[in-house]
Coordinates of C-alpha atoms in Angstrom, one line a residue:
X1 CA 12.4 -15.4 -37.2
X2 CA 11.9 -14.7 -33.3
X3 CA 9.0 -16.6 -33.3
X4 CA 10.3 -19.6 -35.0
X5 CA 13.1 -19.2 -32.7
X6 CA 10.7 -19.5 -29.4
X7 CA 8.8 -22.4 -31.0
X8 CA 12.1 -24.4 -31.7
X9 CA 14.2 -23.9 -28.2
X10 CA 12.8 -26.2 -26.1
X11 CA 15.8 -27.0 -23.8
X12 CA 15.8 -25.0 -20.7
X13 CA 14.0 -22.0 -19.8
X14 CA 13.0 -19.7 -22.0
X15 CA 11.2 -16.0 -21.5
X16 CA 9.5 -14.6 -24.8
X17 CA 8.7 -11.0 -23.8
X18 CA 5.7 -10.1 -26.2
X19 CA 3.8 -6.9 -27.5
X20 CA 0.1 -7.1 -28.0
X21 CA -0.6 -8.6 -31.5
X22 CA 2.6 -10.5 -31.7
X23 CA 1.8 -14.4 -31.6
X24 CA 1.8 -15.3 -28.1
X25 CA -0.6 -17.8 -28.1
X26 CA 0.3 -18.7 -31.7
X27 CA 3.9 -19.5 -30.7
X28 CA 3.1 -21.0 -27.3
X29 CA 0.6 -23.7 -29.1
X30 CA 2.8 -24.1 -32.0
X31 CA 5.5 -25.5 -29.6
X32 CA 3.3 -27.9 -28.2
X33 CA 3.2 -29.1 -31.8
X34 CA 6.4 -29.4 -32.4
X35 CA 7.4 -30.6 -29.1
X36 CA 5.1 -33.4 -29.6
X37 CA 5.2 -34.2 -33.7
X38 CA 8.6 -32.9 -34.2
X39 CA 10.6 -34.1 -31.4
X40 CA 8.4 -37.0 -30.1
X41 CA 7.3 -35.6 -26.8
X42 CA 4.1 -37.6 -25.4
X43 CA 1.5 -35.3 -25.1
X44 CA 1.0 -36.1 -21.2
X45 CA 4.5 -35.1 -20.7
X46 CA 3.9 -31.8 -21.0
X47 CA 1.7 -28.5 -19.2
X48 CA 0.4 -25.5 -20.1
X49 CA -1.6 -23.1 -18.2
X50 CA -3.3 -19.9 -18.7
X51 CA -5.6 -17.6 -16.6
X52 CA -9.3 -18.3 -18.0
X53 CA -10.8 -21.5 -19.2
X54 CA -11.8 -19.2 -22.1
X55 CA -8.3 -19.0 -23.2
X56 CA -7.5 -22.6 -22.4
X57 CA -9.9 -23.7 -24.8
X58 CA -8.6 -21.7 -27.5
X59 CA -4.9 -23.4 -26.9
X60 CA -6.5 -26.8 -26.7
X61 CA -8.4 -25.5 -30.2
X62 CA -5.4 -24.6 -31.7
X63 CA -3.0 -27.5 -30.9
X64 CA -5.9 -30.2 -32.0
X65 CA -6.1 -27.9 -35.2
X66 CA -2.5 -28.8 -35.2
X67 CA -2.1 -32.8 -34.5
X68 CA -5.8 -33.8 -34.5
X69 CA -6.1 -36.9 -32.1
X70 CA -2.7 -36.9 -30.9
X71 CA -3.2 -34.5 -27.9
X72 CA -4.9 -36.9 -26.1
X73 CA -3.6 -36.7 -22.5
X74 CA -2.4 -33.0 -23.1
X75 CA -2.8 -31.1 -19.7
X76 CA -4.0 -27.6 -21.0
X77 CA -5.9 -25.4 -18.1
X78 CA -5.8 -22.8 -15.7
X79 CA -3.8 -23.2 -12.9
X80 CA -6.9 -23.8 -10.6
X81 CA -8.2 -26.3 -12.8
X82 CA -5.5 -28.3 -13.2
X83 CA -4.2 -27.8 -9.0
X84 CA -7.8 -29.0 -8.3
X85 CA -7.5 -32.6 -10.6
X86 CA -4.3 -32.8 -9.2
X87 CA -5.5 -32.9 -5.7
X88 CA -8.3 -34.7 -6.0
X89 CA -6.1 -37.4 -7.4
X90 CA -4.0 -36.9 -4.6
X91 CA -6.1 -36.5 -2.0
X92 CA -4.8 -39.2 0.7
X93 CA -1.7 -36.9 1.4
X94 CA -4.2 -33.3 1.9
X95 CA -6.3 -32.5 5.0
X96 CA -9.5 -32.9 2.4
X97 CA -11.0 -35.6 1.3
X98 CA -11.6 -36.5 -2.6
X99 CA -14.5 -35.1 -2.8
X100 CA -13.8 -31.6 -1.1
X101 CA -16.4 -28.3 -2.3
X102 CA -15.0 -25.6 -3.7
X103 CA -16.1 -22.8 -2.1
X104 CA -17.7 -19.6 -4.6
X105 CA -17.7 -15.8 -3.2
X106 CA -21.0 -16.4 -1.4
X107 CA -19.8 -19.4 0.3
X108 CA -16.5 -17.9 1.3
X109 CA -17.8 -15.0 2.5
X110 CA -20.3 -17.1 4.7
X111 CA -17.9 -19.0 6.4
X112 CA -15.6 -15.9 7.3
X113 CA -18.8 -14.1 8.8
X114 CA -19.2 -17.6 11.1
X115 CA -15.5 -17.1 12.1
X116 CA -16.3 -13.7 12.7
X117 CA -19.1 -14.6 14.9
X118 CA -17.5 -17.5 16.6
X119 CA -14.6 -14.6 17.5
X120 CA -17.1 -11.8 19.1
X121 CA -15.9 -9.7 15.9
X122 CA -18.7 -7.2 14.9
X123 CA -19.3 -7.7 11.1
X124 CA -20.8 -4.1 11.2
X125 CA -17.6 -2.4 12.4
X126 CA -15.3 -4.6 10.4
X127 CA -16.5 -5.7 6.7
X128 CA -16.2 -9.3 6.1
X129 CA -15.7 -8.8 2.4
X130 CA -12.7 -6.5 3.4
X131 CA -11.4 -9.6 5.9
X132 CA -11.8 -11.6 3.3
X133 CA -10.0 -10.1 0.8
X134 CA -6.9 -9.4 2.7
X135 CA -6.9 -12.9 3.4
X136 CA -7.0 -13.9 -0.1
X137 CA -4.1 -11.7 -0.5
X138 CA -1.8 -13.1 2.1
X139 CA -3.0 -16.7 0.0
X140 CA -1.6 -15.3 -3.0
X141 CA 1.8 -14.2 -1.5
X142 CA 1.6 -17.7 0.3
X143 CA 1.3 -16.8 3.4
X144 CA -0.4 -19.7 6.0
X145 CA -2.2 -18.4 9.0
X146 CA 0.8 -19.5 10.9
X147 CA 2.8 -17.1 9.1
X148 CA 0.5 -13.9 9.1
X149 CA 2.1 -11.5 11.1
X150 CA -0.3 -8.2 11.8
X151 CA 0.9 -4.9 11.4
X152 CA -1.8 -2.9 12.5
X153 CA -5.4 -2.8 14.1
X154 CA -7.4 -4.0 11.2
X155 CA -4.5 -7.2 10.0
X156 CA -4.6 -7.8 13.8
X157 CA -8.0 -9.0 13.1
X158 CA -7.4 -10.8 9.8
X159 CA -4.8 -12.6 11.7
X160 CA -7.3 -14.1 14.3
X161 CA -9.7 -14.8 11.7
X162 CA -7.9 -16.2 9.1
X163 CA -6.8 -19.6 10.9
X164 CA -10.5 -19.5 12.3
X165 CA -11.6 -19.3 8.4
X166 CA -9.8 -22.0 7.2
X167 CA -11.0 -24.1 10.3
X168 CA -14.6 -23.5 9.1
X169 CA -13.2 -24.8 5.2
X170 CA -11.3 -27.8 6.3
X171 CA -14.9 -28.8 8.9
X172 CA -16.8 -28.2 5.7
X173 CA -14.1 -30.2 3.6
X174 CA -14.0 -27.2 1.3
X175 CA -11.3 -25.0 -0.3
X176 CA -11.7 -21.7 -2.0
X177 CA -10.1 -20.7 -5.2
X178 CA -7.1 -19.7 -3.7
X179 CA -6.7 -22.6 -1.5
X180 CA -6.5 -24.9 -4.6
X181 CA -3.4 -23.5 -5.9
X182 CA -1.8 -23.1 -1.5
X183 CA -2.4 -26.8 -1.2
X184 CA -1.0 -27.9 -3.9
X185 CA 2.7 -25.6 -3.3
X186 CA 2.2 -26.9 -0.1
X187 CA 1.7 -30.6 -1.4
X188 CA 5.0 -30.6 -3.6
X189 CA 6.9 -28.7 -1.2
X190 CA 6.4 -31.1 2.0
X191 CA 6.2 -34.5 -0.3
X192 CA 9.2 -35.3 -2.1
X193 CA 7.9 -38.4 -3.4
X194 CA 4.5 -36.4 -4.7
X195 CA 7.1 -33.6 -5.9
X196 CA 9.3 -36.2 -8.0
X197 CA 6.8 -37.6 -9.4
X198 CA 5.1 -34.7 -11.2
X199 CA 8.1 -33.0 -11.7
X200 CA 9.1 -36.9 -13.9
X201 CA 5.4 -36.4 -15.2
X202 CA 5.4 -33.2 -17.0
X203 CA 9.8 -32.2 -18.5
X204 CA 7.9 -29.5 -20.7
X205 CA 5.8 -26.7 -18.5
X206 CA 4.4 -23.8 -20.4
X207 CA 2.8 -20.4 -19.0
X208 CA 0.9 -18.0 -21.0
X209 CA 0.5 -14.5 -19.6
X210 CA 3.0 -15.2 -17.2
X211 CA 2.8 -11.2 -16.4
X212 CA -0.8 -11.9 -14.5
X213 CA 1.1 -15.3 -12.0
X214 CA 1.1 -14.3 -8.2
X215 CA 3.9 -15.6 -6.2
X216 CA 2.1 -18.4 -5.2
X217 CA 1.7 -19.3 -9.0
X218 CA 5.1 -18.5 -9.9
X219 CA 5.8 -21.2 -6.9
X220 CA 4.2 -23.2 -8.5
X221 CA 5.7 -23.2 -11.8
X222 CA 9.0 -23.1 -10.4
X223 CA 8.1 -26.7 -8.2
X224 CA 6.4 -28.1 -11.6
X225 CA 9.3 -27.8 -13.3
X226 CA 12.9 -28.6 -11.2
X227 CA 15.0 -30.2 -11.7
X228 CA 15.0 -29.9 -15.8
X229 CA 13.8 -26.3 -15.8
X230 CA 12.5 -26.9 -19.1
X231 CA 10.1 -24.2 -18.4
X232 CA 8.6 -21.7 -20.9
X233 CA 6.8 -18.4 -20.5
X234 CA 5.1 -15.8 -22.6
X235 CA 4.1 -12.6 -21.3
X236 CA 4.4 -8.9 -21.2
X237 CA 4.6 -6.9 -18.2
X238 CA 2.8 -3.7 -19.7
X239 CA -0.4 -6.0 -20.3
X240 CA -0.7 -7.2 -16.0
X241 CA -4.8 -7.5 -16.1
X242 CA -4.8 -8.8 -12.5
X243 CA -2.9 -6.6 -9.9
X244 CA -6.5 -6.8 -8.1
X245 CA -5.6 -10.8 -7.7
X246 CA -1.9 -10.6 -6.2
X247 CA -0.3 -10.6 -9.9
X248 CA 2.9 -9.2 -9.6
X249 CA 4.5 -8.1 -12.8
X250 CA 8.2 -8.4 -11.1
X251 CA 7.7 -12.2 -11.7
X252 CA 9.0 -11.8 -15.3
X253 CA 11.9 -9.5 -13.8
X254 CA 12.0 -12.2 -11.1
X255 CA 12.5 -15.3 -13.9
X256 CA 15.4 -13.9 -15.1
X257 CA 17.2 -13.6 -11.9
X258 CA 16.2 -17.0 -10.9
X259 CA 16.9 -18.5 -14.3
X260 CA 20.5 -16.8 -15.7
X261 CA 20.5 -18.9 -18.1
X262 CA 17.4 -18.1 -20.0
X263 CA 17.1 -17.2 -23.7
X264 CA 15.1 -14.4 -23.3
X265 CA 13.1 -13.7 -27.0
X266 CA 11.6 -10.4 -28.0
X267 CA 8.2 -10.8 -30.2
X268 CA 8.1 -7.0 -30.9
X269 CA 6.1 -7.5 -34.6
X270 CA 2.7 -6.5 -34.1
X271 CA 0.8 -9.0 -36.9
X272 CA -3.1 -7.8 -35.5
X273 CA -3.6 -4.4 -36.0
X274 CA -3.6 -1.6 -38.6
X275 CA -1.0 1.0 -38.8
X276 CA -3.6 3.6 -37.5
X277 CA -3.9 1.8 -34.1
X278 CA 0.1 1.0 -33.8

């Protein structure tokens, strides 16, 4: 019953709280069905992301299972994958250009040693892995260089090498991982026109594992989907997987505050495992 009930409420936002076992991805990709077969949704009116392109597959598998040929123009990802398409096509209103590198851990930690360098910072003393890291963390609490404020010796060197870092990205036209998902909250909050018209694009946004979004994500989900709020996510905040990467498990805590409104939906049937495990 709670599950048919998350797969049928698709006005306004909805949070299905879910133990391990329960449906999750089973309810979230039945909706899509529904949404689109039931209740005549166009397939590229709607978004889902997920955390691994592993996981995306399987909800692209499952709704094609589903509706076959119909989910052409379906945008199932990550949220990097589908913040990088959507920036390449939108590329004239970004610093990069269309073709912009994405930079792996190798590269990014190469271009913070050269800022280092080009500083007089001593990449013995101070580890550029470590400046690198806190970096990625102010990304994922979207945080611009402008904004960093230092609190102590060592962020009062992440703060004069952070802008210097994302010099050496935007004179290499390159982003790293985190910057994909920055630009793009960036992007929709400064350009209303951009912001309207993928907030007209996609009425129906979908989140699964919404326990493992940073605030930069949950920024993003929250742009995606004014002014309808049609917005749906799964999760379970005893499950978080990636604290390391700026998740913050107060998001799903955080949704209901910002959304009063929301039917919340408790998936507490685990279907998965024996009753020696449970």
């Amino acid at each position: 019953q709670q599950q048919y009930e998350a797969v049928t409420t698709v006005e306004g936002p909805v949070l299905v709280l879910a133990g391990p076992g329960s449906g999750k991805t089973g309810v979230l990709t039945r909706r899509v069905a529904h949404l689109i077969s039931d209740i005549g949704v166009a397939p590229y009116q709607i978004m889902a992301v997920t955390f691994t392109n592993k996981a995306a597959a399987e909800m692209r598998h499952r709704v094609s299972g589903f509706l076959g040929e119909r989910v052409r123009g379906l945008q199932i990802g990550t949220f990097h994958s589908t913040c990088a398409r959507l920036l390449r096509i939108e590329a004239d209103y970004i610093p990069y250009n269309q073709d912009y590198a994405i930079y792996d851990t190798d590269d990014q930690k190469t271009a913070v040693t050269q800022a280092m360098s080009a500083l007089d910072i001593d990449t013995k003393r101070h580890s550029p892995r470590a400046v690198l890291s806190a970096i990625s963390s102010a990304k994922n609490d979207m945080i611009l260089p402008e904004n960093y404020v230092a609190q102590d010796y060592i962020t009062e060197i992440v703060s004069r090498v952070y802008p210097k870092y994302q010099e050496t990205l935007l004179r290499n036209n390159a982003m790293d991982f985190d910057d994909l998902l920055v630009q793009m909250v960036v992007l929709l909050k400064d350009n209303q026109g951009i912001r309207e018209k993928y907030q007209q694009r996609y009425p129906f946004v979908m989140v699964d594992e919404f326990q493992d979004t940073n605030t930069v994500q949950y920024q993003l989900v929250q742009l995606f989907a004014m002014p309808q709020n049609n917005i749906f996510v799964v999760g379970d905040e005893d499950q978080s997987i990636y604290a390391f990467r700026g998740a913050d498990f107060r998001n799903v805590l955080r949704f209901s505050t910002d959304y009063p409104t929301a039917k919340v939906i408790l998936l507490e049937q685990n279907y998965r495992s024996t009753q020696v495990i449970l």
